[in-house]
């Protein structure tokens, strides 16, 4: 509890806060209310986090745990390297790799359909990419009755896609869908606010997203395919039910 309170006092401070306000409001009234109710804390300034350089090597290739679950679960991760720390370059890296992951493992992909038809995955399967200040990774997986067979199939699928490359047709179809998804997000004030906060802390303009998506080419995606999906940067985590072999 003491450590949690020290963390709260150190970082949950008004000077670390970013406020997004939307609606039919008078800006001056918002500023006045903020000045009235949000005050800087007395005492020491908020500490600055040290700059951490993410190592390129994996911490562990394989992790197996037994837990109270009904079915086995498998999660496969691919570590990214040389991830930009901030700004437009980080934004572009994120969008390029999100597109790549969706093309290869999205629910409309051939890989997904083959894995589903073989009974290796179900509706719990998902794939995504996350990048932040100097680190990133893609992760895919879900519930499966055959973790080892699914891992083998994923490795085979990744190697097959790397050998063949991403076609212009697949790229164009997924890019249009992703672009439509970003446009739909503007219908939700909450989503716009969340995006604005994330962009503020990572130092890019949230309204640049659409232009970045439109600017990405199939050559960019094939470059990311060769860079990102490497077995040397792959790790897997398996959760098995308690008391079962």
mmCIF file of C-alpha atoms in Angstrom:
data_model
loop_
_atom_site.group_PDB
_atom_site.id
_atom_site.type_symbol
_atom_site.label_atom_id
_atom_site.label_comp_id
_atom_site.label_asym_id
_atom_site.label_seq_id
_atom_site.Cartn_x
_atom_site.Cartn_y
_atom_site.Cartn_z
ATOM 1 C CA UNK A 1 0.000 0.000 0.000
ATOM 2 C CA UNK A 2 2.819 2.396 0.854
ATOM 3 C CA UNK A 3 4.414 1.903 -2.571
ATOM 4 C CA UNK A 4 1.083 2.460 -4.319
ATOM 5 C CA UNK A 5 0.531 5.705 -2.415
ATOM 6 C CA UNK A 6 4.061 6.895 -3.247
ATOM 7 C CA UNK A 7 3.395 6.185 -6.919
ATOM 8 C CA UNK A 8 0.066 8.003 -6.766
ATOM 9 C CA UNK A 9 1.564 11.057 -5.073
ATOM 10 C CA UNK A 10 4.476 11.148 -7.505
ATOM 11 C CA UNK A 11 2.702 10.779 -10.838
ATOM 12 C CA UNK A 12 -1.034 11.428 -10.464
ATOM 13 C CA UNK A 13 -0.554 15.171 -10.359
ATOM 14 C CA UNK A 14 -2.253 18.065 -12.197
ATOM 15 C CA UNK A 15 0.984 18.997 -13.968
ATOM 16 C CA UNK A 16 0.986 15.524 -15.536
ATOM 17 C CA UNK A 17 -2.637 15.770 -16.623
ATOM 18 C CA UNK A 18 -3.933 16.454 -20.110
ATOM 19 C CA UNK A 19 -7.576 17.503 -20.418
ATOM 20 C CA UNK A 20 -9.718 17.124 -23.538
ATOM 21 C CA UNK A 21 -13.031 18.999 -23.648
ATOM 22 C CA UNK A 22 -15.623 18.734 -26.433
ATOM 23 C CA UNK A 23 -19.096 20.186 -26.922
ATOM 24 C CA UNK A 24 -20.909 23.493 -26.993
ATOM 25 C CA UNK A 25 -18.802 25.161 -24.329
ATOM 26 C CA UNK A 26 -17.177 28.530 -23.828
ATOM 27 C CA UNK A 27 -13.392 28.037 -23.724
ATOM 28 C CA UNK A 28 -12.910 30.831 -21.193
ATOM 29 C CA UNK A 29 -15.381 29.194 -18.808
ATOM 30 C CA UNK A 30 -13.503 25.914 -19.078
ATOM 31 C CA UNK A 31 -10.207 27.660 -18.298
ATOM 32 C CA UNK A 32 -11.723 29.426 -15.291
ATOM 33 C CA UNK A 33 -13.112 26.185 -13.861
ATOM 34 C CA UNK A 34 -9.786 24.439 -14.351
ATOM 35 C CA UNK A 35 -7.943 27.231 -12.568
ATOM 36 C CA UNK A 36 -10.468 27.062 -9.731
ATOM 37 C CA UNK A 37 -10.588 23.317 -9.135
ATOM 38 C CA UNK A 38 -7.256 22.022 -10.440
ATOM 39 C CA UNK A 39 -4.289 23.243 -8.463
ATOM 40 C CA UNK A 40 -0.652 22.243 -8.493
ATOM 41 C CA UNK A 41 0.425 20.267 -5.478
ATOM 42 C CA UNK A 42 2.808 21.839 -3.048
ATOM 43 C CA UNK A 43 6.222 20.312 -2.503
ATOM 44 C CA UNK A 44 8.563 18.671 -4.930
ATOM 45 C CA UNK A 45 7.909 18.680 -8.661
ATOM 46 C CA UNK A 46 6.764 15.497 -10.350
ATOM 47 C CA UNK A 47 9.763 13.212 -11.024
ATOM 48 C CA UNK A 48 10.985 12.651 -14.550
ATOM 49 C CA UNK A 49 11.180 9.065 -15.704
ATOM 50 C CA UNK A 50 14.638 7.961 -16.840
ATOM 51 C CA UNK A 51 15.103 7.155 -20.512
ATOM 52 C CA UNK A 52 15.109 3.383 -20.904
ATOM 53 C CA UNK A 53 16.606 1.671 -23.940
ATOM 54 C CA UNK A 54 14.781 -1.557 -24.746
ATOM 55 C CA UNK A 55 17.195 -4.454 -25.409
ATOM 56 C CA UNK A 56 16.865 -6.217 -28.739
ATOM 57 C CA UNK A 57 17.171 -9.697 -27.230
ATOM 58 C CA UNK A 58 14.182 -11.612 -25.913
ATOM 59 C CA UNK A 59 13.860 -12.094 -22.183
ATOM 60 C CA UNK A 60 12.511 -15.605 -22.722
ATOM 61 C CA UNK A 61 11.505 -17.618 -25.781
ATOM 62 C CA UNK A 62 8.930 -19.822 -24.056
ATOM 63 C CA UNK A 63 6.788 -19.510 -20.939
ATOM 64 C CA UNK A 64 4.380 -22.206 -19.737
ATOM 65 C CA UNK A 65 2.071 -21.709 -16.749
ATOM 66 C CA UNK A 66 -0.742 -23.725 -15.205
ATOM 67 C CA UNK A 67 -3.774 -21.774 -14.067
ATOM 68 C CA UNK A 68 -7.449 -22.207 -13.293
ATOM 69 C CA UNK A 69 -8.734 -22.040 -16.894
ATOM 70 C CA UNK A 70 -11.134 -24.251 -18.820
ATOM 71 C CA UNK A 71 -9.069 -24.505 -22.008
ATOM 72 C CA UNK A 72 -5.427 -23.978 -22.944
ATOM 73 C CA UNK A 73 -4.440 -20.525 -24.151
ATOM 74 C CA UNK A 74 -1.591 -19.602 -26.477
ATOM 75 C CA UNK A 75 -0.154 -16.154 -27.099
ATOM 76 C CA UNK A 76 2.594 -15.618 -29.668
ATOM 77 C CA UNK A 77 4.546 -12.382 -29.698
ATOM 78 C CA UNK A 78 6.999 -10.787 -32.127
ATOM 79 C CA UNK A 79 9.298 -8.206 -30.598
ATOM 80 C CA UNK A 80 9.899 -5.037 -32.588
ATOM 81 C CA UNK A 81 13.293 -3.314 -32.615
ATOM 82 C CA UNK A 82 14.543 0.197 -33.349
ATOM 83 C CA UNK A 83 11.118 1.619 -32.523
ATOM 84 C CA UNK A 84 10.998 5.437 -32.705
ATOM 85 C CA UNK A 85 10.473 7.009 -29.299
ATOM 86 C CA UNK A 86 8.048 9.783 -30.214
ATOM 87 C CA UNK A 87 6.385 11.796 -32.931
ATOM 88 C CA UNK A 88 5.316 11.168 -36.517
ATOM 89 C CA UNK A 89 7.845 8.366 -37.032
ATOM 90 C CA UNK A 90 6.340 6.398 -34.143
ATOM 91 C CA UNK A 91 2.856 7.011 -35.541
ATOM 92 C CA UNK A 92 3.864 5.715 -38.974
ATOM 93 C CA UNK A 93 5.594 2.656 -37.509
ATOM 94 C CA UNK A 94 2.441 1.838 -35.536
ATOM 95 C CA UNK A 95 0.078 2.191 -38.492
ATOM 96 C CA UNK A 96 2.313 0.252 -40.893
ATOM 97 C CA UNK A 97 2.567 -2.664 -38.490
ATOM 98 C CA UNK A 98 -1.129 -2.571 -37.565
ATOM 99 C CA UNK A 99 -1.912 -2.897 -41.272
ATOM 100 C CA UNK A 100 0.582 -5.749 -41.623
ATOM 101 C CA UNK A 101 -0.867 -7.680 -38.676
ATOM 102 C CA UNK A 102 -4.417 -7.224 -39.973
ATOM 103 C CA UNK A 103 -3.460 -8.377 -43.475
ATOM 104 C CA UNK A 104 -1.705 -11.509 -42.216
ATOM 105 C CA UNK A 105 -3.849 -12.514 -39.220
ATOM 106 C CA UNK A 106 -7.115 -10.560 -39.506
ATOM 107 C CA UNK A 107 -10.406 -12.443 -39.647
ATOM 108 C CA UNK A 108 -10.643 -11.993 -43.416
ATOM 109 C CA UNK A 109 -7.124 -13.343 -44.033
ATOM 110 C CA UNK A 110 -6.325 -16.727 -45.542
ATOM 111 C CA UNK A 111 -4.195 -17.589 -42.505
ATOM 112 C CA UNK A 112 -7.112 -17.009 -40.149
ATOM 113 C CA UNK A 113 -9.466 -19.056 -42.308
ATOM 114 C CA UNK A 114 -7.036 -21.994 -42.530
ATOM 115 C CA UNK A 115 -6.411 -22.020 -38.781
ATOM 116 C CA UNK A 116 -10.156 -21.829 -38.120
ATOM 117 C CA UNK A 117 -11.007 -24.636 -40.553
ATOM 118 C CA UNK A 118 -8.394 -26.876 -38.912
ATOM 119 C CA UNK A 119 -10.007 -26.281 -35.527
ATOM 120 C CA UNK A 120 -6.867 -24.676 -34.103
ATOM 121 C CA UNK A 121 -8.547 -21.347 -33.264
ATOM 122 C CA UNK A 122 -12.011 -20.023 -32.477
ATOM 123 C CA UNK A 123 -13.661 -16.630 -32.048
ATOM 124 C CA UNK A 124 -11.303 -15.786 -29.157
ATOM 125 C CA UNK A 125 -8.349 -15.488 -31.552
ATOM 126 C CA UNK A 126 -7.090 -11.943 -32.097
ATOM 127 C CA UNK A 127 -3.974 -10.168 -33.321
ATOM 128 C CA UNK A 128 -2.711 -6.664 -32.585
ATOM 129 C CA UNK A 129 0.329 -4.395 -32.439
ATOM 130 C CA UNK A 130 1.416 -2.026 -29.681
ATOM 131 C CA UNK A 131 4.200 0.569 -29.777
ATOM 132 C CA UNK A 132 5.233 3.210 -27.287
ATOM 133 C CA UNK A 133 8.379 5.116 -26.337
ATOM 134 C CA UNK A 134 11.087 3.021 -27.948
ATOM 135 C CA UNK A 135 9.483 -0.407 -27.709
ATOM 136 C CA UNK A 136 6.838 -2.395 -29.534
ATOM 137 C CA UNK A 137 5.471 -5.853 -30.217
ATOM 138 C CA UNK A 138 2.738 -7.685 -32.039
ATOM 139 C CA UNK A 139 0.734 -10.366 -30.237
ATOM 140 C CA UNK A 140 -1.669 -12.989 -31.507
ATOM 141 C CA UNK A 141 -3.488 -15.948 -30.029
ATOM 142 C CA UNK A 142 -6.463 -17.122 -28.045
ATOM 143 C CA UNK A 143 -8.052 -20.306 -26.707
ATOM 144 C CA UNK A 144 -6.975 -23.530 -28.393
ATOM 145 C CA UNK A 145 -7.157 -27.232 -27.639
ATOM 146 C CA UNK A 146 -3.793 -27.759 -29.377
ATOM 147 C CA UNK A 147 -1.256 -25.069 -28.381
ATOM 148 C CA UNK A 148 1.713 -26.869 -29.926
ATOM 149 C CA UNK A 149 -0.084 -27.473 -33.215
ATOM 150 C CA UNK A 150 -1.257 -23.851 -33.333
ATOM 151 C CA UNK A 151 2.265 -22.551 -32.693
ATOM 152 C CA UNK A 152 3.633 -24.772 -35.457
ATOM 153 C CA UNK A 153 0.909 -23.570 -37.837
ATOM 154 C CA UNK A 154 1.589 -19.901 -37.008
ATOM 155 C CA UNK A 155 5.321 -20.289 -37.697
ATOM 156 C CA UNK A 156 4.580 -22.072 -40.979
ATOM 157 C CA UNK A 157 2.065 -19.380 -41.988
ATOM 158 C CA UNK A 158 4.464 -16.535 -41.196
ATOM 159 C CA UNK A 159 7.255 -18.163 -43.197
ATOM 160 C CA UNK A 160 4.878 -18.735 -46.092
ATOM 161 C CA UNK A 161 3.733 -15.111 -46.140
ATOM 162 C CA UNK A 162 7.334 -13.905 -45.917
ATOM 163 C CA UNK A 163 8.261 -16.039 -48.922
ATOM 164 C CA UNK A 164 5.323 -14.893 -51.068
ATOM 165 C CA UNK A 165 4.956 -11.313 -49.866
ATOM 166 C CA UNK A 166 1.798 -9.221 -49.527
ATOM 167 C CA UNK A 167 -0.175 -8.739 -52.731
ATOM 168 C CA UNK A 168 -1.400 -5.320 -53.879
ATOM 169 C CA UNK A 169 -4.987 -6.607 -53.810
ATOM 170 C CA UNK A 170 -4.801 -7.729 -50.167
ATOM 171 C CA UNK A 171 -3.054 -4.529 -49.161
ATOM 172 C CA UNK A 172 -5.561 -2.287 -50.931
ATOM 173 C CA UNK A 173 -8.563 -4.096 -49.430
ATOM 174 C CA UNK A 174 -7.298 -3.953 -45.849
ATOM 175 C CA UNK A 175 -6.057 -0.375 -46.132
ATOM 176 C CA UNK A 176 -9.523 0.760 -47.247
ATOM 177 C CA UNK A 177 -11.120 -1.082 -44.342
ATOM 178 C CA UNK A 178 -8.667 0.334 -41.809
ATOM 179 C CA UNK A 179 -9.150 3.824 -43.226
ATOM 180 C CA UNK A 180 -12.915 3.422 -42.839
ATOM 181 C CA UNK A 181 -12.427 2.274 -39.266
ATOM 182 C CA UNK A 182 -10.406 5.385 -38.412
ATOM 183 C CA UNK A 183 -13.084 7.593 -39.970
ATOM 184 C CA UNK A 184 -15.827 5.900 -37.917
ATOM 185 C CA UNK A 185 -13.921 6.655 -34.733
ATOM 186 C CA UNK A 186 -14.647 10.345 -35.265
ATOM 187 C CA UNK A 187 -18.307 9.539 -34.532
ATOM 188 C CA UNK A 188 -17.406 8.900 -30.888
ATOM 189 C CA UNK A 189 -16.338 11.920 -28.776
ATOM 190 C CA UNK A 190 -14.886 9.513 -26.202
ATOM 191 C CA UNK A 191 -12.707 7.808 -28.816
ATOM 192 C CA UNK A 192 -11.584 11.174 -30.205
ATOM 193 C CA UNK A 193 -10.653 12.283 -26.684
ATOM 194 C CA UNK A 194 -8.687 9.103 -26.000
ATOM 195 C CA UNK A 195 -6.836 9.443 -29.300
ATOM 196 C CA UNK A 196 -6.051 13.094 -28.566
ATOM 197 C CA UNK A 197 -4.611 12.219 -25.150
ATOM 198 C CA UNK A 198 -2.448 9.410 -26.564
ATOM 199 C CA UNK A 199 -1.223 11.680 -29.371
ATOM 200 C CA UNK A 200 -0.378 14.460 -26.912
ATOM 201 C CA UNK A 201 1.804 12.211 -24.768
ATOM 202 C CA UNK A 202 3.497 10.620 -27.775
ATOM 203 C CA UNK A 203 3.926 13.973 -29.548
ATOM 204 C CA UNK A 204 2.069 13.568 -32.826
ATOM 205 C CA UNK A 205 -1.040 15.128 -34.345
ATOM 206 C CA UNK A 206 -4.046 12.749 -34.072
ATOM 207 C CA UNK A 207 -5.524 14.214 -37.240
ATOM 208 C CA UNK A 208 -2.454 13.132 -39.211
ATOM 209 C CA UNK A 209 -3.571 9.490 -38.959
ATOM 210 C CA UNK A 210 -5.706 9.505 -42.104
ATOM 211 C CA UNK A 211 -2.934 11.024 -44.195
ATOM 212 C CA UNK A 212 -0.423 8.466 -42.932
ATOM 213 C CA UNK A 213 -2.743 5.557 -43.786
ATOM 214 C CA UNK A 214 -3.304 6.950 -47.282
ATOM 215 C CA UNK A 215 0.445 7.440 -47.809
ATOM 216 C CA UNK A 216 1.490 3.868 -46.941
ATOM 217 C CA UNK A 217 2.277 1.628 -49.905
ATOM 218 C CA UNK A 218 2.396 -2.131 -50.405
ATOM 219 C CA UNK A 219 6.193 -1.814 -50.584
ATOM 220 C CA UNK A 220 6.170 -0.332 -47.065
ATOM 221 C CA UNK A 221 4.125 -3.271 -45.788
ATOM 222 C CA UNK A 222 6.390 -5.865 -47.404
ATOM 223 C CA UNK A 223 9.395 -4.127 -45.865
ATOM 224 C CA UNK A 224 7.746 -4.330 -42.439
ATOM 225 C CA UNK A 225 6.886 -7.991 -43.112
ATOM 226 C CA UNK A 226 10.554 -8.821 -43.621
ATOM 227 C CA UNK A 227 11.646 -6.725 -40.642
ATOM 228 C CA UNK A 228 9.054 -7.726 -38.083
ATOM 229 C CA UNK A 229 7.994 -11.359 -38.451
ATOM 230 C CA UNK A 230 11.230 -13.136 -37.585
ATOM 231 C CA UNK A 231 11.465 -16.364 -35.602
ATOM 232 C CA UNK A 232 14.504 -14.982 -33.778
ATOM 233 C CA UNK A 233 12.239 -12.322 -32.247
ATOM 234 C CA UNK A 234 9.305 -14.624 -31.542
ATOM 235 C CA UNK A 235 8.224 -15.693 -28.055
ATOM 236 C CA UNK A 236 5.248 -17.760 -26.946
ATOM 237 C CA UNK A 237 3.307 -18.048 -23.718
ATOM 238 C CA UNK A 238 1.081 -21.032 -22.982
ATOM 239 C CA UNK A 239 -1.451 -21.307 -20.168
ATOM 240 C CA UNK A 240 -2.627 -24.855 -19.387
ATOM 241 C CA UNK A 241 -5.530 -25.909 -17.159
ATOM 242 C CA UNK A 242 -4.636 -27.056 -13.654
ATOM 243 C CA UNK A 243 -4.354 -30.806 -13.174
ATOM 244 C CA UNK A 244 -4.404 -31.727 -16.856
ATOM 245 C CA UNK A 245 -1.489 -33.198 -18.834
#
